[in-house]
PDB file of C-alpha atoms in Angstrom:
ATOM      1  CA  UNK A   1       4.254-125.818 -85.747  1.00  0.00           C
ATOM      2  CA  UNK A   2       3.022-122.405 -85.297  1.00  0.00           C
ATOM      3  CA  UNK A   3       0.835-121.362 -82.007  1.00  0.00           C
ATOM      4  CA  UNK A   4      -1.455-119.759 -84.306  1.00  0.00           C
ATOM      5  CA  UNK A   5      -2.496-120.907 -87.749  1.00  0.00           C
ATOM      6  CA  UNK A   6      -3.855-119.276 -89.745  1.00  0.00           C
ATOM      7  CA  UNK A   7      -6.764-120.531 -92.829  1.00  0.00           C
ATOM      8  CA  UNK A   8      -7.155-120.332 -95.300  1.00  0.00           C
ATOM      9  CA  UNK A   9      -3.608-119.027 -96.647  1.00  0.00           C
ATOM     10  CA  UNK A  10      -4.039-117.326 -99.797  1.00  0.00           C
ATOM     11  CA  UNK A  11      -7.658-116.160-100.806  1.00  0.00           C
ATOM     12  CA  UNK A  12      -8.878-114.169-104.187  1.00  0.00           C
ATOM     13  CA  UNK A  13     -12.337-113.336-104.737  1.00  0.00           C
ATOM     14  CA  UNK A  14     -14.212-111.311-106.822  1.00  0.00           C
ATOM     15  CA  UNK A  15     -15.087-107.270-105.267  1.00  0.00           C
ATOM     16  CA  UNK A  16     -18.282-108.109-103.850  1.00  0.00           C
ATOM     17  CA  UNK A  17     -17.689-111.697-102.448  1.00  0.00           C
ATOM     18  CA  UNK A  18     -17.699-112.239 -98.631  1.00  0.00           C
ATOM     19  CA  UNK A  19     -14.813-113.943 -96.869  1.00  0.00           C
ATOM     20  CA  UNK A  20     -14.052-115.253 -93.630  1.00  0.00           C
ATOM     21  CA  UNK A  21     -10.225-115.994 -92.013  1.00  0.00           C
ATOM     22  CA  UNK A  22      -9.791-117.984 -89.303  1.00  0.00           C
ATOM     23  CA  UNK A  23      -7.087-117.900 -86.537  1.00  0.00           C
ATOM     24  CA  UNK A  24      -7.146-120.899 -84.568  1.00  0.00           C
ATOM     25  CA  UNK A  25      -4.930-122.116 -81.371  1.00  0.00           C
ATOM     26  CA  UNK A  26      -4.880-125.119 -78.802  1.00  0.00           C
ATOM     27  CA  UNK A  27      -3.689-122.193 -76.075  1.00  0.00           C
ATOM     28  CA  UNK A  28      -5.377-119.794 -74.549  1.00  0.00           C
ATOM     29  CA  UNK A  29      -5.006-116.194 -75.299  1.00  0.00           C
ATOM     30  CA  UNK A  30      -5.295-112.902 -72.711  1.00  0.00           C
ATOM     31  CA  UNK A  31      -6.298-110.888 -76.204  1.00  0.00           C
ATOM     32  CA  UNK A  32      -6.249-111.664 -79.621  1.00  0.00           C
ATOM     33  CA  UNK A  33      -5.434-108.730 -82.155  1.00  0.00           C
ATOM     34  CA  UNK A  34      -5.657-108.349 -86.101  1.00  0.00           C
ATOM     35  CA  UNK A  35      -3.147-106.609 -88.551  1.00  0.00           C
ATOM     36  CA  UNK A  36      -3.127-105.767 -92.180  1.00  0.00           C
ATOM     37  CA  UNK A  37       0.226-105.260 -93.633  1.00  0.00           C
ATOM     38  CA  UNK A  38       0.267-103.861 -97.486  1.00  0.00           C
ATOM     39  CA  UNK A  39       3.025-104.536 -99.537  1.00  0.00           C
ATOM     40  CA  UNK A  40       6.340-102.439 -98.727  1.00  0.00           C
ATOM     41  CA  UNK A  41       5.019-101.443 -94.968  1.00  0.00           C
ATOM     42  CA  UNK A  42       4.569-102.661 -91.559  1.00  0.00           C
ATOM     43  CA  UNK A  43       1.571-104.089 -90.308  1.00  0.00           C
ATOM     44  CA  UNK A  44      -1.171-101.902 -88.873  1.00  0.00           C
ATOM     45  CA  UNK A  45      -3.759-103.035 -86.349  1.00  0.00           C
ATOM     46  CA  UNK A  46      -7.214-103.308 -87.213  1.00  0.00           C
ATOM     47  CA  UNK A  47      -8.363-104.673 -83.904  1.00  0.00           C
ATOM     48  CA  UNK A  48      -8.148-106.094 -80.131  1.00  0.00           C
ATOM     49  CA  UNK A  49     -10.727-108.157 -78.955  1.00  0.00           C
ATOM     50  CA  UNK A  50     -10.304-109.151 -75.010  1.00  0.00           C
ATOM     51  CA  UNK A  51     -13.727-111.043 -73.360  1.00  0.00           C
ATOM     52  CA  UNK A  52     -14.026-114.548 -74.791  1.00  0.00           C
ATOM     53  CA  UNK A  53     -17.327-114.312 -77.375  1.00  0.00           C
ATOM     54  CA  UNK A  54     -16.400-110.626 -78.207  1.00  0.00           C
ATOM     55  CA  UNK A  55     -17.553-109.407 -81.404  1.00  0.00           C
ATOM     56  CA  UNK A  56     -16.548-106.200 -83.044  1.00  0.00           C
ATOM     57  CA  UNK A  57     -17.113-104.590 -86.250  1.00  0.00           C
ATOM     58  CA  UNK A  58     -15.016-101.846 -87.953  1.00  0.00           C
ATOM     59  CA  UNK A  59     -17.407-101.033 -91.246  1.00  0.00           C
ATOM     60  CA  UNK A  60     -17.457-103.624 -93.516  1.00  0.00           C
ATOM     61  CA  UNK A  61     -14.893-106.012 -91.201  1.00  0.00           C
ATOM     62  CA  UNK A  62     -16.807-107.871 -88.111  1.00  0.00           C
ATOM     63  CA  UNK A  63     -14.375-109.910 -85.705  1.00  0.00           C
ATOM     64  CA  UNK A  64     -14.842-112.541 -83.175  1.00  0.00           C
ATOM     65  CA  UNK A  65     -12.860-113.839 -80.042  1.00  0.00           C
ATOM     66  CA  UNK A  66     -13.959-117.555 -79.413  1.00  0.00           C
ATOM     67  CA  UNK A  67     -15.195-118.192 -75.879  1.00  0.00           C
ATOM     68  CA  UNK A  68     -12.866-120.034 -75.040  1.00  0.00           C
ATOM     69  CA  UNK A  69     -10.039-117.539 -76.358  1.00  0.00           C
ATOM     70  CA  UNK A  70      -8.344-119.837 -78.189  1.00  0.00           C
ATOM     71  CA  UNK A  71      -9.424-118.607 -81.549  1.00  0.00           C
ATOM     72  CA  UNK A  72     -10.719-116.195 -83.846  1.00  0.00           C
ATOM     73  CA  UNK A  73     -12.491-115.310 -86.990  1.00  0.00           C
ATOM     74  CA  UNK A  74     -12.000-112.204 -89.203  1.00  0.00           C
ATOM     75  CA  UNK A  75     -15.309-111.914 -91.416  1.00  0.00           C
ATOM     76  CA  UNK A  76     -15.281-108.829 -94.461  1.00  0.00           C
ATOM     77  CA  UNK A  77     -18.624-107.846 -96.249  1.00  0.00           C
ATOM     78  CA  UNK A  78     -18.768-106.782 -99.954  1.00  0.00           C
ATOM     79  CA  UNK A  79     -14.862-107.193-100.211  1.00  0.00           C
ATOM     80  CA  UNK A  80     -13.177-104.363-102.273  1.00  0.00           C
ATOM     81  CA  UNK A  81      -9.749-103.883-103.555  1.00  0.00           C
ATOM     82  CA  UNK A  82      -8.714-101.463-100.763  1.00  0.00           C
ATOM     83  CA  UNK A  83      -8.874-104.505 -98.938  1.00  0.00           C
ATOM     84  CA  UNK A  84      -6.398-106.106-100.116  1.00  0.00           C
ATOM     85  CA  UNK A  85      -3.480-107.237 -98.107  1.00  0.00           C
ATOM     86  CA  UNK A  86      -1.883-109.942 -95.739  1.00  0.00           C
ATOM     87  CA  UNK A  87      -3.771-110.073 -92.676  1.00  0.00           C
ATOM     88  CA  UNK A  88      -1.975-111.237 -89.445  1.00  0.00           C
ATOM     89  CA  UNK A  89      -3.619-112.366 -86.319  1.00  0.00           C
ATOM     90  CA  UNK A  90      -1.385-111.978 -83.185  1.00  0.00           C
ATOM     91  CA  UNK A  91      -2.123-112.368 -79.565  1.00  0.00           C
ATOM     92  CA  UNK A  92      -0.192-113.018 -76.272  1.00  0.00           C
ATOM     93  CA  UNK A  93      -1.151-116.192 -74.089  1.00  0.00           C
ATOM     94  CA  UNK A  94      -2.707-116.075 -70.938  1.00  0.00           C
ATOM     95  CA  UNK A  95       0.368-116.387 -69.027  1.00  0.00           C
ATOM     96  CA  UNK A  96       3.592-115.411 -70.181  1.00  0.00           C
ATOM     97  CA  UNK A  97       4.988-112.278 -71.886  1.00  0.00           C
ATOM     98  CA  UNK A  98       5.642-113.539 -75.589  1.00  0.00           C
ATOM     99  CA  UNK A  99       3.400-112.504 -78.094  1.00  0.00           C
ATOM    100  CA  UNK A 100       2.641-115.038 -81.310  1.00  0.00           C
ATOM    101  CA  UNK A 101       1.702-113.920 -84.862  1.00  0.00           C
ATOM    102  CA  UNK A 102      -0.225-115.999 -86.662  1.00  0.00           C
ATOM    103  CA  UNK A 103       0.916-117.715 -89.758  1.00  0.00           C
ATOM    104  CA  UNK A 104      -0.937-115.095 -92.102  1.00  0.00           C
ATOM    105  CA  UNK A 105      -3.647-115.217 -94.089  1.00  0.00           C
ATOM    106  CA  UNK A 106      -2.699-113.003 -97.735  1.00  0.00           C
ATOM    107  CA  UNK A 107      -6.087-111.992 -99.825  1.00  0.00           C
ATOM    108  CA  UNK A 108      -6.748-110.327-102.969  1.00  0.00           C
ATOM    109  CA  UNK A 109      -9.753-108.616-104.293  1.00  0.00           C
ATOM    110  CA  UNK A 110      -9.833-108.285-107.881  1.00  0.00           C
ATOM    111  CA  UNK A 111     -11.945-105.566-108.929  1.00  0.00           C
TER     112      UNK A 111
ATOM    113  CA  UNK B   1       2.954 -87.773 -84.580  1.00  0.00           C
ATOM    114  CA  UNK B   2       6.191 -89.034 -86.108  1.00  0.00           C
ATOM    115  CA  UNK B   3       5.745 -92.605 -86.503  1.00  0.00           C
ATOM    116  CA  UNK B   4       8.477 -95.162 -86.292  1.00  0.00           C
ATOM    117  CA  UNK B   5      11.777 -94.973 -87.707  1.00  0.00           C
ATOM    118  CA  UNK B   6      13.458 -98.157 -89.160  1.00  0.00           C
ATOM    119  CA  UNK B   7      16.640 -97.392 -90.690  1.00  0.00           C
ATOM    120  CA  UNK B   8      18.681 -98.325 -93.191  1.00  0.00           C
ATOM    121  CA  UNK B   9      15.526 -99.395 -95.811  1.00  0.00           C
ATOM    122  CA  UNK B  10      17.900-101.694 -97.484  1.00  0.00           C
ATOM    123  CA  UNK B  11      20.982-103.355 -96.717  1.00  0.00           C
ATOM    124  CA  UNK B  12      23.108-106.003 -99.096  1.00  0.00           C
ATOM    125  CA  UNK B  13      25.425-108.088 -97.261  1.00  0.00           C
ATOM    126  CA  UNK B  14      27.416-111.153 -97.566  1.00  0.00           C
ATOM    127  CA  UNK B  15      27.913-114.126 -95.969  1.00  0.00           C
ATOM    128  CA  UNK B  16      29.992-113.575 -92.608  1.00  0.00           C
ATOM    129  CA  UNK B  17      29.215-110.111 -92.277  1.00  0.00           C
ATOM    130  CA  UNK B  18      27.600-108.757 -89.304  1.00  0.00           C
ATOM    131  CA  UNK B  19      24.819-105.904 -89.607  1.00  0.00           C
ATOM    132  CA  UNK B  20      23.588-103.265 -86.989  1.00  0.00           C
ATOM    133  CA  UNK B  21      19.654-102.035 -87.707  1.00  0.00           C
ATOM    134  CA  UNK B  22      18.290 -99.370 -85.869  1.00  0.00           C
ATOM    135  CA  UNK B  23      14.817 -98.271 -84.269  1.00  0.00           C
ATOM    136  CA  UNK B  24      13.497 -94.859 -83.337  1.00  0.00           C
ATOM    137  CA  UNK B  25      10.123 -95.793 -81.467  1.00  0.00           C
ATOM    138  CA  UNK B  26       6.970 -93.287 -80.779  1.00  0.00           C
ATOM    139  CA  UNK B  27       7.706 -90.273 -78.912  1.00  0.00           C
ATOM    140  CA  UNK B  28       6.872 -91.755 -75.129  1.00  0.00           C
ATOM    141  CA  UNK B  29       6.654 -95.332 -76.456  1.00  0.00           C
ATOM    142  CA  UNK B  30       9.304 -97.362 -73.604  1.00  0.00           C
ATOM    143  CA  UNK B  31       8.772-101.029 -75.571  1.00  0.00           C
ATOM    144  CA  UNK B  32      10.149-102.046 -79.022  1.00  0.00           C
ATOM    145  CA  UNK B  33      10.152-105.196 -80.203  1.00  0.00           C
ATOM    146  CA  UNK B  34      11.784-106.906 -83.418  1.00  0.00           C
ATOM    147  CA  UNK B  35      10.401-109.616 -85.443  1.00  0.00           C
ATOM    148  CA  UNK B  36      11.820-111.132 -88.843  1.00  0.00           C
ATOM    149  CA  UNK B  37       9.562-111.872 -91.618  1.00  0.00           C
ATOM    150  CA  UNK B  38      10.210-114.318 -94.272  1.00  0.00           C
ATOM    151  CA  UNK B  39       7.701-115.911 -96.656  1.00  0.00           C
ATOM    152  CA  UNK B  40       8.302-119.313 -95.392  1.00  0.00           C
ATOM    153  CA  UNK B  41       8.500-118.480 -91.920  1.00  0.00           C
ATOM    154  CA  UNK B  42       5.715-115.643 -91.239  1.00  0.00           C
ATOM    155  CA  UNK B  43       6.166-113.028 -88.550  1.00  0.00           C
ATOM    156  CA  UNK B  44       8.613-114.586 -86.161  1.00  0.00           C
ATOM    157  CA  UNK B  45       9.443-112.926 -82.555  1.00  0.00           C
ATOM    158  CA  UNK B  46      12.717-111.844 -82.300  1.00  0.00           C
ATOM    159  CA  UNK B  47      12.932-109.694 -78.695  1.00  0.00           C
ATOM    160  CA  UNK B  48      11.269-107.125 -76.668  1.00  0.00           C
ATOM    161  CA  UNK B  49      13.042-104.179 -74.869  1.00  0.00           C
ATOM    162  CA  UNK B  50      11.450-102.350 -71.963  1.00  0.00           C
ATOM    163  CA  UNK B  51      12.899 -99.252 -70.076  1.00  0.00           C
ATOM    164  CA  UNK B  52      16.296-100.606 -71.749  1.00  0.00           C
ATOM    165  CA  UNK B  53      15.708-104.142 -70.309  1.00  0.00           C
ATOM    166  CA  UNK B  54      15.324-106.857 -72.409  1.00  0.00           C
ATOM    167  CA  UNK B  55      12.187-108.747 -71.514  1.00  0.00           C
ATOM    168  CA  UNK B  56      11.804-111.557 -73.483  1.00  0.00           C
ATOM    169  CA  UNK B  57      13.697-113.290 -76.683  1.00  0.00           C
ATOM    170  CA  UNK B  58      12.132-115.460 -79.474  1.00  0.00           C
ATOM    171  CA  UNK B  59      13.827-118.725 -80.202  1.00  0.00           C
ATOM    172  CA  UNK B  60      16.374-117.834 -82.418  1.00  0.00           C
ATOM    173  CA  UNK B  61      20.573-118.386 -82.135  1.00  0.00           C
ATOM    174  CA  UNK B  62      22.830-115.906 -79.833  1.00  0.00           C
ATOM    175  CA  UNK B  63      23.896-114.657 -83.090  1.00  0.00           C
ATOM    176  CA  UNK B  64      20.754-112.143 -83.066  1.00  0.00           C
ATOM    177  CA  UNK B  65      20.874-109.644 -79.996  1.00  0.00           C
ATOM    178  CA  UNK B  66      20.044-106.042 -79.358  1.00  0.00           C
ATOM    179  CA  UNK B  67      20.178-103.185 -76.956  1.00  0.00           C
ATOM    180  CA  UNK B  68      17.961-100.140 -76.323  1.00  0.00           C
ATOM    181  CA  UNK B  69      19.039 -96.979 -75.045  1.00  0.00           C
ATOM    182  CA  UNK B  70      17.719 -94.453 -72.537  1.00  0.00           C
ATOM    183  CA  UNK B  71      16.064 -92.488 -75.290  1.00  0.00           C
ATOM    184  CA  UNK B  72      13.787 -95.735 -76.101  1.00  0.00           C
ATOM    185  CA  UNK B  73      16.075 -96.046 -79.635  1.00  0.00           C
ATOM    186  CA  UNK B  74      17.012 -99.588 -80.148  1.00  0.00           C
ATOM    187  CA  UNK B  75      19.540-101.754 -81.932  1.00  0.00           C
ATOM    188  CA  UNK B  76      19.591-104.958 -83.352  1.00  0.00           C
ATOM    189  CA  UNK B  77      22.918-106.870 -84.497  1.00  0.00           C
ATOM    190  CA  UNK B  78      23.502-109.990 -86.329  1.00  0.00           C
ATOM    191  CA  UNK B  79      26.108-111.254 -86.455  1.00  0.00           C
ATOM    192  CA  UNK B  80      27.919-114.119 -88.799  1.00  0.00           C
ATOM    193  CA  UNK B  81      25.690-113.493 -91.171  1.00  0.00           C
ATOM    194  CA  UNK B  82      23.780-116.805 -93.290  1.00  0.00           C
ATOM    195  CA  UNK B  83      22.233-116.856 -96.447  1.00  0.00           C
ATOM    196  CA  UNK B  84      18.850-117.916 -94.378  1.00  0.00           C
ATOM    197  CA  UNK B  85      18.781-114.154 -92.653  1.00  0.00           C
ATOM    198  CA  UNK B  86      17.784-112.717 -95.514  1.00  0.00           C
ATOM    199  CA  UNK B  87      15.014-111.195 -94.400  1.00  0.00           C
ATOM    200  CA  UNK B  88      12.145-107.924 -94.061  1.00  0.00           C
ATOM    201  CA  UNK B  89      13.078-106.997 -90.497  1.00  0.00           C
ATOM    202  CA  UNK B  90      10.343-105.201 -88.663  1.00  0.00           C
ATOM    203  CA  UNK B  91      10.241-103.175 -85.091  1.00  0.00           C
ATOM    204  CA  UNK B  92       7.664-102.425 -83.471  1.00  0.00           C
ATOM    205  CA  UNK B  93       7.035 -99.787 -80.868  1.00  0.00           C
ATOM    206  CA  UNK B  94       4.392 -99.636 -77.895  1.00  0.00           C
ATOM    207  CA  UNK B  95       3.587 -97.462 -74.748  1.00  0.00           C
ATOM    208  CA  UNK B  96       3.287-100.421 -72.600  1.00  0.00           C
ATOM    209  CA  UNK B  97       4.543-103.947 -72.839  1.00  0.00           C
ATOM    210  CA  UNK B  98       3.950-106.105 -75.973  1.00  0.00           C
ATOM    211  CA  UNK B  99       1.108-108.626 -74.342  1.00  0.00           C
ATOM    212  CA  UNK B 100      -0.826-104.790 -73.144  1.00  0.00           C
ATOM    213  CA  UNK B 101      -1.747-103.043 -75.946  1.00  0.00           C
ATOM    214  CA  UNK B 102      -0.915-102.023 -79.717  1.00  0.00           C
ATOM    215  CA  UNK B 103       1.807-102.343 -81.688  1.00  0.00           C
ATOM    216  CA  UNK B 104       3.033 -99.640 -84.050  1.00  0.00           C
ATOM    217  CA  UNK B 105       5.372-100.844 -86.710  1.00  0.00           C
ATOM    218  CA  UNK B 106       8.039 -99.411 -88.946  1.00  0.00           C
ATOM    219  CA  UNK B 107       8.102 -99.867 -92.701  1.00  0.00           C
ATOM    220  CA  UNK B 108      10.871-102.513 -91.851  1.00  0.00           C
ATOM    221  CA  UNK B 109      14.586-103.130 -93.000  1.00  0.00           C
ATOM    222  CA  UNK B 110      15.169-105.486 -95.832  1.00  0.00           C
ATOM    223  CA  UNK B 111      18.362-107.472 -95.335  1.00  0.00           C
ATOM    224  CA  UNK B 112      19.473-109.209 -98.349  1.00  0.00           C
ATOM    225  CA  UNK B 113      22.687-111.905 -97.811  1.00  0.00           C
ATOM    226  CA  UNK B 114      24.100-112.857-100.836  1.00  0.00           C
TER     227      UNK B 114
END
């Protein structure tokens, strides 16, 4: 079992369509952090979020810590096929030093 | 500013081998960290070096270890190789330790055991 899932797994949608990802935990997390990777590279980050309740949008992505840090959502507007990728949550617990990623959520956006 | 360096790209191997892969982090960057991705598996933790320390080590076997040097470069070996390490192998490097602050990854080493 992985301290992060991850849902839904795979997603395609239409360029246009709205989606949501969800990255969910029974821990507790210091910070929660999003990646996309593309095909052939290493993932890049897209986002920390810290405060429990944080919400923080980058353009067309919006992103949002749960209060109780234990989870998080990844919400994208008008979805395009730039956007497509696998997108990793990853986050270290509250104590500890190990950081988790989460199980990986891959989407495509046909055009 | 140059980014970080995985090398070799790709690497063939077979069964009983061992395999060195090699990191350059960020100019200034003191952590890197290696993770194994597989599709059944994700983005798995492998270690974390800081200031040429190891700091902390994923659950896998003794057969996976590494090193880093006082330049911030790091290696990782495996060793007795098994079909099952076939693998994207990523590193990652960071100014601060793992749990601070962002990670910067390489394009990642593809191990194929055949």
């Amino acid at each position: 079992t992985q301290l992060l899932e991850q849902s839904p797994q795979f997603l395609s949608i239409q360029e246009g369509e709205n989606l949501t990802v969800y990255c969910n935990s029974s821990s507790v997390f210091s910070s929660l952090q999003w990646y996309r990777q593309e095909p052939g590279e290493g993932p890049v980050l897209l986002v920390t979020v810290v405060t429990g309740g944080e919400v923080k949008k980058l353009k067309r992505l919006t992103f949002q810590f749960g209060d109780a840090r234990k989870d998080s959502s990844l919400h994208i507007t008008a979805a395009q096929p730039g956007d497509t990728g696998l997108y990793l949550c990853a986050g270290a617990l509250a104590t500890g030093n190990q950081f988790y990623f989460g199980t990986g959520t891959s989407l495509t956006v046909i055009p | 500013k140059a980014g970080v360096t995985q090398t070799p790209r790709y690497l063939i191997k077979t069964r009983g081998q061992q395999v060195t892969l090699s990191c350059s982090p960020i100019s200034g960057h003191r952590s890197v960290s290696w993770y194994q991705q597989t599709p059944g598996q994700g983005l798995q933790f492998l270690f974390e070096y800081f200031s040429e320390t190891q700091r902390n080590k994923g659950n896998f076997p003794g057969r996976f270890s590494g090193r880093q040097f006082s330049n911030s470069r790091s290696e990782m070996n495996v060793s007795t190789l098994e079909l099952g390490d076939s693998a994207l192998y990523l590193c990652a490097s960071s100014l601060n330790p793992i749990n601070t602050g962002e990670l910067f990854f390489g394009e990642g080493s593809r191990l194929t055991v055949l």
